Coordinates of C-alpha atoms in Angstrom, one line a residue:
M1 CA 14.5 -15.8 -24.8
R2 CA 13.9 -13.6 -21.8
I3 CA 13.9 -15.0 -18.3
E4 CA 10.7 -14.4 -16.5
R5 CA 11.3 -12.3 -13.5
T6 CA 8.7 -12.2 -10.8
A7 CA 11.1 -10.0 -8.7
K8 CA 11.0 -11.3 -5.3
T9 CA 8.8 -9.0 -3.3
V10 CA 5.7 -7.1 -2.1
I11 CA 3.6 -4.1 -0.3
A12 CA 0.8 -1.3 1.1
G13 CA -3.2 -0.6 0.4
L14 CA -5.0 0.3 -1.5
M15 CA -5.5 -0.9 -0.6
S16 CA -3.2 1.9 -0.9
V17 CA -4.7 5.1 -1.8
A18 CA -7.4 4.7 -4.3
C19 CA -7.7 1.1 -3.1
L20 CA -5.9 2.1 0.0
A21 CA -7.6 0.3 2.6
S22 CA -10.3 1.2 4.7
V23 CA -9.8 3.0 7.9
A24 CA -12.5 2.5 10.5
A25 CA -13.9 4.4 13.3
C26 CA -15.6 3.5 16.4
G27 CA -17.5 6.7 16.8
P28 CA -15.8 8.2 19.8
G29 CA -17.2 11.2 21.5
S30 CA -15.6 14.6 22.1
S31 CA -12.1 15.2 20.9
S32 CA -9.3 15.8 23.5
N33 CA -5.8 17.0 23.0
K34 CA -4.8 15.8 26.4
A35 CA -3.3 12.3 26.6
N36 CA -4.4 9.8 29.2
T37 CA -2.7 10.9 32.5
E38 CA -2.8 7.5 33.9
T39 CA 0.7 6.0 33.1
E40 CA 0.8 2.3 32.6
A41 CA 4.3 0.9 33.0
V42 CA 5.4 -1.1 30.0
S43 CA 5.1 -4.8 30.5
T44 CA 4.6 -8.0 28.4
D45 CA 3.2 -9.8 31.4
L46 CA -0.6 -9.5 31.4
G47 CA -1.3 -12.1 33.9
D48 CA -4.9 -13.3 34.3
T49 CA -6.4 -9.8 34.4
K50 CA -9.4 -9.5 32.2
Y51 CA -9.2 -6.8 29.4
E52 CA -11.8 -5.6 27.0
L53 CA -10.2 -3.7 24.2
K54 CA -11.7 -1.7 21.4
L55 CA -10.3 -1.8 17.9
W56 CA -11.0 0.7 15.0
D57 CA -10.3 0.1 11.3
G58 CA -12.0 0.4 7.9
A59 CA -15.0 -1.6 6.8
G60 CA -13.2 -3.2 3.9
L61 CA -10.9 -5.1 6.2
K62 CA -13.4 -6.6 8.6
T63 CA -12.9 -10.2 7.4
F64 CA -9.0 -9.9 7.8
D65 CA -9.5 -8.2 11.3
D66 CA -12.0 -10.7 12.4
Q67 CA -9.6 -13.6 11.8
L68 CA -6.7 -11.8 13.5
I69 CA -8.8 -11.0 16.5
E70 CA -10.2 -14.5 16.8
A71 CA -6.7 -16.0 16.7
F72 CA -5.4 -13.4 19.2
Q73 CA -8.2 -14.1 21.6
K74 CA -7.3 -17.9 21.5
K75 CA -3.8 -17.0 22.5
Y76 CA -4.9 -14.5 25.1
P77 CA -8.3 -15.9 26.5
N78 CA -8.3 -13.1 29.2
I79 CA -8.5 -10.4 26.4
T80 CA -11.6 -9.7 24.4
I81 CA -11.5 -7.2 21.4
K82 CA -14.5 -5.5 20.0
A83 CA -14.0 -4.1 16.6
T84 CA -15.9 -1.1 15.1
Y85 CA -15.6 -0.1 11.5
D86 CA -16.1 3.1 9.5
P87 CA -17.1 3.2 5.8
D88 CA -13.9 3.1 3.6
N89 CA -14.7 6.4 2.1
T90 CA -14.7 8.3 5.4
S91 CA -12.1 6.6 7.5
Q92 CA -9.2 8.7 6.2
Q93 CA -10.9 11.9 7.2
N94 CA -12.2 10.5 10.5
G95 CA -8.8 9.1 11.6
P96 CA -7.3 12.1 13.4
R97 CA -10.6 12.7 15.2
I98 CA -11.0 9.1 16.4
I99 CA -7.4 8.8 17.9
S100 CA -7.6 12.2 19.7
A101 CA -11.0 11.4 21.4
A102 CA -11.4 11.1 25.1
D103 CA -12.9 7.7 24.6
T104 CA -10.6 6.6 21.9
P105 CA -10.1 2.9 21.0
D106 CA -7.1 0.9 22.4
I107 CA -6.0 -0.1 19.0
A108 CA -6.6 2.1 16.0
R109 CA -5.5 2.6 12.4
I110 CA -3.2 5.5 12.1
T111 CA -4.3 7.4 9.1
D112 CA -2.1 10.5 9.5
I113 CA 1.2 9.9 11.2
N114 CA 2.0 13.6 11.0
S115 CA -0.9 14.9 13.0
A116 CA -0.9 11.9 15.4
V117 CA 2.7 12.4 16.5
R118 CA 2.6 16.2 16.4
G119 CA -0.6 16.3 18.5
N120 CA 0.8 13.7 21.0
H121 CA -2.2 11.5 20.1
V122 CA -0.4 8.2 19.7
V123 CA 2.0 6.1 21.9
N124 CA 5.7 5.9 21.1
L125 CA 6.2 2.1 20.6
D126 CA 9.9 2.0 21.2
A127 CA 9.7 0.5 24.7
Y128 CA 7.4 -2.2 23.5
A129 CA 9.6 -2.9 20.5
D130 CA 12.5 -3.5 23.1
A131 CA 10.4 -5.4 25.4
Y132 CA 9.1 -7.8 22.8
G133 CA 12.2 -7.8 20.6
W134 CA 10.5 -6.6 17.5
K135 CA 12.5 -6.9 14.2
L136 CA 10.6 -5.3 11.4
P137 CA 12.3 -4.5 8.0
D138 CA 12.9 -0.8 7.4
S139 CA 11.0 -0.9 4.2
Q140 CA 7.8 -1.8 6.2
T141 CA 8.2 0.7 9.0
Q142 CA 9.9 3.8 7.7
V143 CA 6.8 5.8 7.1
Y144 CA 5.7 5.0 10.7
R145 CA 8.8 6.3 12.3
V146 CA 9.2 10.0 13.4
G147 CA 12.3 11.7 14.7
S148 CA 12.5 14.2 17.5
D149 CA 12.5 16.9 14.9
G150 CA 9.1 15.8 13.8
K151 CA 10.1 14.4 10.5
I152 CA 8.8 11.1 9.1
G153 CA 11.3 8.4 8.0
S154 CA 13.5 7.6 10.9
G155 CA 13.3 7.7 14.7
S156 CA 10.7 6.3 17.0
L157 CA 8.1 3.8 15.9
Y158 CA 4.4 4.7 16.3
A159 CA 2.6 2.0 14.3
V160 CA 2.9 -1.7 13.2
P161 CA 1.5 -3.0 9.9
D162 CA -0.7 -6.1 9.9
G163 CA 0.2 -7.0 6.3
V164 CA 1.3 -5.3 3.1
S165 CA -0.3 -4.3 -0.2
M166 CA 1.8 -3.5 -3.3
T167 CA 1.5 -2.5 -6.8
G168 CA 2.8 -4.5 -9.8
L169 CA 2.1 -5.6 -13.3
Y170 CA -0.4 -8.4 -14.0
W171 CA -0.1 -10.1 -17.3
N172 CA -2.2 -12.7 -19.2
K173 CA 0.0 -15.5 -20.2
K174 CA -2.6 -17.0 -22.6
V175 CA -2.9 -13.6 -24.4
A176 CA 0.8 -13.3 -24.5
K177 CA 1.3 -16.7 -26.0
E178 CA -1.2 -15.8 -28.8
L179 CA 1.1 -12.8 -29.5
G180 CA 4.1 -14.9 -29.5
I181 CA 5.3 -13.6 -26.2
T182 CA 6.7 -16.4 -23.9
E183 CA 8.1 -14.4 -21.0
A184 CA 7.2 -11.4 -18.9
P185 CA 9.1 -8.2 -19.8
A186 CA 12.2 -7.7 -17.8
T187 CA 12.8 -4.1 -18.6
V188 CA 10.6 -1.0 -19.7
E189 CA 12.0 -1.4 -23.2
E190 CA 10.7 -4.9 -23.3
L191 CA 7.4 -3.9 -21.9
E192 CA 7.0 -1.2 -24.6
A193 CA 7.9 -3.8 -27.3
D194 CA 5.2 -6.2 -25.9
M195 CA 2.6 -3.4 -25.9
K196 CA 3.4 -2.5 -29.5
K197 CA 3.1 -6.2 -30.5
A198 CA -0.3 -6.4 -28.9
S199 CA -1.5 -3.1 -30.4
D200 CA -0.3 -4.1 -33.9
A201 CA -2.3 -7.3 -33.5
G202 CA -5.5 -5.5 -32.5
K203 CA -5.2 -6.5 -28.9
L204 CA -5.5 -4.0 -26.0
A205 CA -2.0 -3.6 -24.6
M206 CA -2.8 -2.2 -21.1
M207 CA -6.0 -2.0 -19.1
M208 CA -5.7 1.4 -17.6
P209 CA -8.4 2.5 -15.0
A210 CA -7.8 6.1 -15.2
K211 CA -11.1 7.3 -13.7
E212 CA -9.9 6.7 -10.0
G213 CA -6.2 7.6 -10.4
G214 CA -5.1 4.1 -11.2
T215 CA -2.5 5.5 -13.8
S216 CA -0.5 6.5 -10.7
Y217 CA 0.8 3.0 -10.2
I218 CA 2.8 2.5 -13.4
Y219 CA 3.7 6.3 -13.4
Q220 CA 5.2 6.0 -10.0
A221 CA 7.3 3.0 -11.3
L222 CA 8.6 5.1 -14.1
L223 CA 9.3 7.9 -11.7
T224 CA 11.3 5.5 -9.5
N225 CA 13.2 4.4 -12.5
Y226 CA 14.2 7.9 -13.5
E227 CA 14.7 9.6 -10.2
G228 CA 15.6 6.7 -7.9
R229 CA 13.8 5.2 -4.9
D230 CA 15.1 7.8 -2.3
T231 CA 14.1 10.8 -4.3
V232 CA 10.5 9.5 -4.6
Q233 CA 10.3 8.4 -0.9
D234 CA 11.7 11.6 0.4
W235 CA 9.0 13.5 -1.3
I236 CA 6.3 11.3 0.0
I237 CA 7.5 11.7 3.6
Q238 CA 7.9 15.3 3.2
K239 CA 11.6 15.5 3.6
D240 CA 13.0 19.1 3.7
G241 CA 14.0 20.1 0.1
A242 CA 12.2 17.3 -1.6
T243 CA 10.3 18.3 -4.7
F244 CA 8.1 16.6 -7.4
N245 CA 9.2 19.0 -10.0
T246 CA 12.1 17.1 -11.5
D247 CA 13.1 16.1 -15.0
G248 CA 12.4 12.5 -14.2
A249 CA 8.7 13.3 -13.2
V250 CA 8.2 15.2 -16.5
K251 CA 9.9 12.3 -18.4
A252 CA 7.6 9.8 -16.8
A253 CA 4.5 11.9 -17.5
R254 CA 5.6 12.2 -21.1
K255 CA 6.0 8.4 -21.3
I256 CA 2.4 7.9 -20.1
K257 CA 1.2 10.4 -22.7
D258 CA 3.1 8.6 -25.4
W259 CA 1.5 5.3 -24.5
Q260 CA -1.9 6.9 -24.6
D261 CA -1.2 8.4 -28.1
A262 CA 0.1 5.1 -29.3
G263 CA -3.2 3.5 -28.4
Y264 CA -1.9 1.2 -25.6
F265 CA -4.9 2.2 -23.4
S266 CA -8.5 1.7 -24.1
S267 CA -10.4 4.6 -25.7
D268 CA -12.6 4.9 -22.6
A269 CA -9.7 4.7 -20.0
L270 CA -10.8 8.0 -18.5
A271 CA -14.1 6.5 -17.6
L272 CA -12.7 3.2 -16.5
D273 CA -12.8 2.5 -12.8
G274 CA -10.8 -0.3 -11.0
S275 CA -13.6 -2.9 -10.7
T276 CA -14.6 -2.6 -14.4
A277 CA -10.9 -2.7 -15.4
L278 CA -10.5 -5.9 -13.3
S279 CA -13.6 -7.6 -14.9
R280 CA -12.3 -6.8 -18.4
F281 CA -8.9 -8.1 -17.6
C282 CA -10.3 -11.3 -16.2
N283 CA -12.3 -11.7 -19.4
G284 CA -9.0 -11.7 -21.3
E285 CA -9.4 -8.3 -22.9
A286 CA -5.8 -7.0 -22.4
L287 CA -2.2 -8.2 -22.1
F288 CA -1.3 -6.1 -19.1
F289 CA -3.0 -4.6 -16.1
P290 CA -1.0 -2.4 -13.7
S291 CA -2.7 -2.6 -10.3
G292 CA -2.3 -4.0 -6.8
S293 CA -1.9 -7.3 -4.9
W294 CA -5.4 -6.9 -3.6
Y295 CA -6.8 -8.2 -6.8
S296 CA -4.7 -11.4 -6.8
A297 CA -7.4 -13.7 -5.6
S298 CA -10.0 -12.4 -8.2
I299 CA -7.6 -12.6 -11.1
N300 CA -6.3 -16.0 -10.0
D301 CA -9.9 -17.3 -9.8
A302 CA -10.6 -16.1 -13.3
L303 CA -7.4 -17.0 -15.2
G304 CA -5.7 -19.7 -13.2
D305 CA -2.3 -20.6 -14.4
D306 CA -2.6 -18.0 -17.2
A307 CA -2.4 -15.3 -14.6
G308 CA 1.1 -13.8 -14.0
W309 CA 2.5 -11.0 -11.9
I310 CA 5.9 -9.1 -11.9
A311 CA 7.2 -6.1 -10.1
F312 CA 7.2 -3.1 -12.4
P313 CA 10.1 -3.5 -14.8
G314 CA 13.1 -1.0 -14.5
E315 CA 15.4 0.4 -17.1
K316 CA 17.6 -2.6 -16.5
A317 CA 16.9 -6.2 -15.7
D318 CA 16.5 -7.0 -12.0
S319 CA 15.7 -3.4 -11.1
G320 CA 12.0 -3.9 -10.6
S321 CA 10.2 -1.6 -8.1
A322 CA 6.7 -1.3 -6.4
A323 CA 4.7 1.1 -4.3
A324 CA 3.9 -0.6 -1.0
N325 CA 2.5 0.1 2.3
A326 CA 0.6 -1.4 5.2
V327 CA -2.9 -2.8 4.8
T328 CA -3.5 -1.3 8.2
A329 CA -1.0 0.4 10.3
F330 CA -2.2 -0.1 13.9
G331 CA -1.1 2.1 16.7
I332 CA -2.1 2.8 20.3
P333 CA -3.9 6.1 20.9
A334 CA -2.5 8.1 23.8
N335 CA -5.9 8.0 25.6
A336 CA -6.1 4.2 25.3
K337 CA -7.0 2.7 28.7
N338 CA -5.2 -0.7 28.2
K339 CA -2.0 0.1 26.5
N340 CA -0.1 -3.2 27.5
A341 CA -2.8 -5.3 26.3
A342 CA -3.0 -3.3 23.1
A343 CA 0.7 -3.8 22.6
A344 CA 0.3 -7.5 22.9
F345 CA -2.0 -7.4 19.9
L346 CA 0.6 -5.4 17.9
D347 CA 3.2 -8.1 18.8
F348 CA 0.8 -10.8 17.7
L349 CA 0.6 -9.2 14.2
Q350 CA 4.2 -10.3 13.7
S351 CA 3.6 -13.8 14.8
D352 CA 3.8 -16.8 12.3
E353 CA 0.1 -17.3 12.9
A354 CA -0.8 -13.7 12.0
R355 CA 1.5 -13.8 9.0
Q356 CA -0.3 -16.8 7.7
I357 CA -3.7 -15.0 8.2
A358 CA -2.4 -12.1 6.2
V359 CA -1.4 -14.4 3.3
D360 CA -4.7 -16.2 3.5
N361 CA -6.4 -12.9 3.0
G362 CA -4.2 -12.1 0.0
Y363 CA -1.5 -9.9 1.6
P364 CA 2.2 -10.3 1.9
P365 CA 3.1 -10.6 5.6
V366 CA 5.1 -8.2 7.8
G367 CA 8.3 -9.0 9.6
E368 CA 10.9 -11.5 8.8
G369 CA 10.9 -15.3 8.5
E370 CA 9.9 -18.0 6.1
T371 CA 7.0 -16.9 3.7
P372 CA 3.7 -18.6 4.6
S373 CA 2.3 -21.0 2.1
T374 CA -0.6 -20.3 -0.2
D375 CA -2.7 -22.4 -2.7
N376 CA -3.2 -19.2 -4.8
Q377 CA -0.4 -19.5 -7.5
L378 CA -0.7 -15.8 -8.5
L379 CA -0.4 -14.8 -4.8
G380 CA 2.7 -17.0 -4.7
Q381 CA 4.2 -14.8 -7.5
V382 CA 3.3 -11.7 -5.5
L383 CA 4.9 -13.1 -2.4
T384 CA 8.0 -14.0 -4.2
A385 CA 8.3 -10.6 -5.8
Y386 CA 7.8 -8.9 -2.4
E387 CA 10.4 -11.0 -0.7
G388 CA 12.9 -9.8 -3.3
L389 CA 11.9 -6.2 -3.1
V390 CA 12.3 -6.2 0.7
K391 CA 15.9 -7.4 0.2
T392 CA 16.6 -4.8 -2.6
G393 CA 14.6 -2.0 -0.7
N394 CA 13.4 -0.7 -3.9
T395 CA 9.9 0.0 -2.7
T396 CA 8.3 3.4 -1.8
D397 CA 5.0 4.4 -0.2
Y398 CA 2.3 5.6 -2.6
I399 CA 2.7 9.1 -4.1
N400 CA -1.1 9.3 -3.6
N401 CA -0.3 9.3 0.2
A402 CA 2.1 12.2 0.2
T403 CA -0.7 14.5 1.6
A404 CA -4.4 13.9 2.7
G405 CA -5.7 15.7 -0.3
M406 CA -3.3 14.6 -2.9
Q407 CA -5.5 11.7 -4.3
A408 CA -8.7 13.6 -4.9
S409 CA -7.3 17.0 -5.6
A410 CA -4.3 16.3 -7.8
I411 CA -3.7 12.7 -8.7
I412 CA -7.1 11.9 -10.2
P413 CA -7.7 15.1 -12.1
G414 CA -4.1 15.5 -13.0
F415 CA -3.7 12.2 -14.8
Q416 CA -7.1 12.6 -16.5
S417 CA -5.9 15.9 -17.9
L418 CA -2.5 14.5 -18.9
I419 CA -4.1 11.6 -20.7
D420 CA -6.7 13.7 -22.6
G421 CA -4.1 16.3 -23.6
T422 CA -5.5 19.3 -21.8
M423 CA -2.4 19.4 -19.5
T424 CA 1.2 19.1 -20.7
P425 CA 3.5 16.7 -18.9
K426 CA 5.3 19.8 -17.4
A427 CA 2.0 21.3 -16.2
F428 CA 1.0 18.0 -14.8
V429 CA 4.1 17.8 -12.6
E430 CA 3.7 21.4 -11.5
S431 CA 0.1 20.8 -10.5
I432 CA 1.1 17.8 -8.3
Q433 CA 3.9 19.9 -6.5
A434 CA 1.4 22.8 -6.2
Q435 CA -1.0 20.6 -4.2
Y436 CA 1.9 19.3 -2.1
E437 CA 3.0 22.7 -1.2
K438 CA -0.5 23.7 -0.3
E439 CA -0.8 20.9 2.2
A440 CA 2.6 20.0 3.4
K441 CA 3.8 21.7 6.6

């Protein structure tokens, strides 16, 4: 009998990419490349001065942000925060313009760390990290650090996450029991055996929402298995010499096509979006559903104790992985008028109170410390998995985030062409790398 492994750990996201959370905008005026010339000495002492801050994020995160803001204002009654939100489908493209505006928000979601740092549009947070004593795990901050050479992955900190979203594998324990499966798969080999058992019994093995690029979640897990975490992460953060065109990437693509050919995905997978896939899975129509932690509340409500979650299985037991990133990565635009007060909000995001708010909204928390409690048993599995993944470090950002146009221009059409057979695994991999080279600087 296999031991069920909910590999201790978490997130980024969609919210990550496809689901990748909303980025908001407060509709600033003209853009300006010149940072605010009024220097504000770094200080954690805000005194009794009255501050009115502006915050910008995506519309899909309004409920989460409102709770954070309310709690923050209770702690700092002299600070008022007014939040403005952009539609989720426009926030990514609006981000660079928002933070470079002359009348920029004081606190803003950083949607493109490359352009933000390169254009001097965002504050280096190192002095605040020292002043407050921030201790954030590398796995939660790597993609928000930029070195003096302009490369992402190490160096100074420019944004702080408010919570984490991550991918993983949901499984229906009731369906599994009907198939004679008593434990979650601990390896890819066991996953394939379970899918075959489901398919042979006339049950859909895996709910695959391929319309919006959802195939990328489990593909990325396979890629991490074959190439290793660092190779995948180096490519995402555009490290010199990194490439997607590897044997492991082709092998992972071939595995996805093999599963399609074996009938493990639904016949309408190419037309299946995330919300429809969620509904069907909640109705008990499949054994597995590769997706993100952002669906934990919906699935828990529908399936209760029959709902399970594990990190994506590795080639060996206890080698699970996940794609994960910030729900929102908040930074302080260079033109912000109240930087010290804004930094106090970033500090608050790491507090026990803010961590509990994150969990209450379905997200693994940032920072270190005891994991907050939750009545959602499925989210509890997600939190346990995330906790373990933070320790092993076997998480990456989303491959969909490697460039601004990767999701729409390569991930979605590429996986659809791979699954329908119009593109070979090798051609698929080459198409992803071609888009990357077109955009990466």
